[in-house]
Amino acid sequence: MDCYKEFARIYDELINADIDYKKWATNILCICKEYDLNMESYLDLACGTGNLTIEIANSFKNIWAVDLSSDMLSQAEKKMREELIKAKFVCQDICLLNLNNKFNLITCCLDSSNYILEEENFKKYLLGVYNLLQNDGLFIFDLNSYYKLTTVLGNNIYNYDSDDVVYIWENYLENDTVEMNLTFFVKEGQVYRRFDEMHLERAYKEEYVESLIKEIGFKIIKKMDSYEDKAVNDKTERICYVLKK
């Protein structure tokens, strides 16, 4: 099963109930202001349907968006066109970044980095970002914490029910990787159509991530609980890193 194909059409309905993109973007832009960032070029990695990209885009002159799913990029392009936002969209693996540009701000949010399952590829991803940043540029990304993936999500079952969408979400944890099997029933007229997706996320320990960050040459200038200015603790579910080149 491929990730984010038919799911792309209903992604916003599901995610917007849980994620306050405006708040995230406001906090990211405040960090940019705090560090006197040159607001020239912005790259959003694993942009999905462009929810965060749209909120940040108007603060920059040049906007790029990358995602591995062409279906998600199509949704993002449509939304940005409606908002009269000009952006360049690239269908690309974030572990194999090849863009002919340098950026002042790069983001990769909503645990997209956890989809990188191999440590070798995680290193390639961070190194690729480092090479695309301008000197003094910022990279802001988050991870589902080791605690969240192994304790909260791992080996658990969830469900969701609305008038238009019903899903069942079954998780299996093995060797620090969570396999997420999702079965959707989406209303079309008087019937519900079923489709299935499988997602994999890797649980990374903070010690490993931070040693790799420093090895590549980044400076960790902030480490936050989600996108709020509060300290990470052992029950934090989303760890946000602000890195400077």
XYZ file of C-alpha atoms in Angstrom:
245
model
C 0.000 0.000 0.000
C 1.251 3.473 -0.842
C 1.043 6.228 1.763
C -0.982 9.376 1.234
C -2.748 8.514 -2.025
C -6.512 8.404 -1.455
C -5.791 9.618 2.078
C -4.708 12.968 0.603
C -8.333 13.879 -0.141
C -9.471 13.562 3.476
C -6.214 14.462 5.240
C -7.209 18.034 6.119
C -10.532 17.038 7.639
C -8.760 14.682 10.012
C -5.613 16.622 10.864
C -7.096 20.105 11.328
C -9.044 18.899 14.345
C -5.776 18.133 16.143
C -3.160 20.558 14.823
C -3.253 24.353 15.163
C -1.139 25.300 12.137
C -1.633 29.024 12.695
C -0.187 28.742 16.199
C 2.715 26.631 14.978
C 3.475 29.130 12.211
C 3.238 32.096 14.581
C 5.756 30.483 16.925
C 8.095 29.576 14.050
C 8.001 33.147 12.728
C 8.662 34.502 16.220
C 11.792 32.326 16.358
C 12.853 33.707 12.963
C 12.429 37.239 14.305
C 14.259 36.401 17.537
C 17.312 35.291 15.554
C 17.023 38.105 12.999
C 16.624 35.696 10.097
C 16.799 36.987 6.534
C 13.254 36.325 5.254
C 14.213 35.601 1.652
C 13.746 31.897 0.871
C 11.660 29.242 2.631
C 11.523 25.480 2.042
C 8.890 23.232 3.608
C 9.879 19.555 3.540
C 7.240 16.808 3.603
C 4.760 19.650 3.151
C 1.707 17.423 2.779
C -1.299 19.455 1.689
C 0.532 22.696 2.485
C -1.195 23.665 5.719
C 1.936 24.985 7.403
C 3.473 26.230 4.146
C 0.526 28.554 3.541
C 0.738 30.053 7.042
C 4.444 30.870 6.693
C 4.628 31.686 2.975
C 3.530 35.319 3.099
C 6.532 36.191 5.282
C 9.017 35.099 2.579
C 9.784 36.149 -0.993
C 10.540 32.691 -2.387
C 8.661 29.561 -1.347
C 9.447 25.961 -2.162
C 7.529 22.854 -1.052
C 8.715 19.239 -1.249
C 6.781 16.033 -0.687
C 7.137 12.410 -1.759
C 3.411 12.122 -2.524
C 2.267 13.703 -5.782
C -1.318 13.466 -4.499
C -0.493 15.577 -1.449
C 1.405 18.072 -3.604
C -1.613 18.414 -5.880
C -3.757 19.352 -2.894
C -1.119 21.825 -1.694
C -0.783 23.447 -5.122
C -4.544 23.856 -5.412
C -4.835 25.523 -1.993
C -1.948 27.889 -2.593
C -3.259 28.876 -5.998
C -6.567 29.782 -4.341
C -4.633 31.911 -1.806
C -2.646 33.558 -4.664
C 0.610 32.207 -3.225
C 3.349 31.472 -5.745
C 5.463 28.476 -4.842
C 7.612 25.827 -6.462
C 6.495 22.261 -5.826
C 8.916 19.343 -6.040
C 8.082 15.641 -5.704
C 11.173 14.290 -3.979
C 12.411 12.029 -1.182
C 13.647 14.206 1.690
C 16.571 11.812 2.177
C 17.742 12.511 -1.379
C 17.359 16.268 -1.620
C 18.520 17.770 -4.897
C 17.339 21.368 -5.246
C 19.059 24.160 -7.111
C 18.583 26.751 -4.402
C 19.648 27.804 -0.896
C 17.215 28.643 1.875
C 17.099 30.832 4.970
C 14.422 28.726 6.671
C 13.696 25.031 6.225
C 10.929 23.246 8.121
C 9.894 19.605 8.366
C 6.948 19.262 10.695
C 4.261 16.904 11.955
C 6.597 13.945 12.658
C 7.547 13.555 8.996
C 11.117 12.844 10.100
C 9.913 9.701 11.904
C 9.004 8.209 8.518
C 12.738 7.823 7.877
C 13.297 4.261 9.069
C 17.039 3.736 8.584
C 19.726 5.582 10.552
C 21.849 5.917 7.403
C 18.994 7.709 5.632
C 18.328 9.911 8.654
C 21.914 11.115 8.438
C 21.562 11.744 4.678
C 18.408 13.741 5.366
C 20.047 16.012 7.951
C 23.152 16.448 5.812
C 20.997 17.328 2.794
C 19.196 19.993 4.814
C 22.503 21.372 6.094
C 23.800 21.725 2.527
C 20.646 23.548 1.400
C 20.754 26.130 4.196
C 22.298 29.544 3.846
C 24.922 30.390 6.458
C 23.064 31.391 9.657
C 19.937 29.718 8.248
C 17.481 27.875 10.527
C 16.133 24.333 10.307
C 13.046 23.678 12.428
C 11.706 20.145 12.653
C 9.883 17.882 15.057
C 9.802 14.223 15.989
C 7.249 12.050 17.679
C 9.140 11.222 20.852
C 10.458 7.784 21.729
C 7.955 7.775 24.594
C 4.988 8.551 22.323
C 5.756 5.957 19.663
C 6.713 3.135 22.012
C 4.266 3.779 24.860
C 1.315 5.866 23.637
C 0.915 4.648 20.058
C 2.711 1.308 20.049
C 0.487 -1.821 20.071
C -2.704 0.197 20.478
C -5.959 0.555 18.519
C -7.800 3.815 17.843
C -10.931 4.739 15.953
C -12.589 7.854 14.570
C -16.203 8.382 13.525
C -17.794 11.393 11.825
C -20.682 11.789 9.382
C -18.370 11.493 6.386
C -15.345 9.497 7.546
C -14.848 6.453 9.758
C -11.458 4.875 10.373
C -9.863 2.121 12.433
C -6.169 2.547 13.316
C -4.229 -0.514 14.527
C -0.592 -0.198 15.623
C 2.135 -2.809 16.013
C 5.496 -2.027 17.627
C 8.625 -4.007 16.779
C 12.290 -3.018 17.083
C 11.521 0.706 17.621
C 9.310 0.825 14.511
C 5.542 1.280 14.679
C 3.475 -0.183 11.860
C 0.218 1.751 11.546
C -2.566 0.004 9.638
C -5.461 2.299 8.815
C -8.802 1.252 7.351
C -10.968 4.123 6.099
C -14.643 4.252 5.199
C -15.444 7.466 3.323
C -19.031 8.453 2.560
C -19.859 8.839 -1.131
C -23.554 9.526 -1.645
C -25.490 6.927 0.316
C -22.643 4.439 0.677
C -19.246 4.279 2.341
C -16.205 3.323 0.250
C -13.336 1.502 1.937
C -9.616 1.969 1.388
C -6.554 0.948 3.389
C -3.168 2.502 4.109
C -0.097 1.382 6.014
C 2.366 3.827 7.587
C 5.663 3.145 9.358
C 7.345 5.444 11.887
C 10.695 4.970 13.603
C 11.185 5.888 17.250
C 14.474 7.743 17.664
C 16.058 8.422 21.030
C 17.052 12.020 21.735
C 20.678 11.077 22.435
C 21.099 9.596 18.974
C 19.381 12.468 17.154
C 21.367 15.131 18.995
C 24.719 13.417 18.487
C 24.002 13.241 14.753
C 22.908 16.881 14.639
C 26.188 17.972 16.225
C 28.264 15.628 14.051
C 26.877 17.260 10.907
C 27.680 20.745 12.215
C 24.351 22.189 13.349
C 23.929 24.128 16.568
C 20.861 23.296 18.655
C 19.565 26.706 19.665
C 16.157 25.595 20.979
C 14.564 22.319 22.033
C 10.872 22.585 22.839
C 7.842 20.566 23.841
C 5.872 20.710 20.595
C 6.007 24.286 19.235
C 5.659 25.951 22.617
C 8.445 27.605 24.566
C 8.536 25.026 27.338
C 11.050 22.392 28.303
C 10.966 18.821 27.068
C 10.250 16.185 29.738
C 9.978 12.390 29.837
C 6.271 12.542 28.848
C 6.716 14.987 25.960
C 5.049 13.556 22.852
C 6.405 15.923 20.193
C 9.967 17.249 20.407
C 10.715 20.324 18.320
C 14.308 21.218 17.422
C 15.519 24.592 16.168
C 18.911 24.224 14.493
C 21.253 26.869 13.129
C 23.896 26.403 10.480
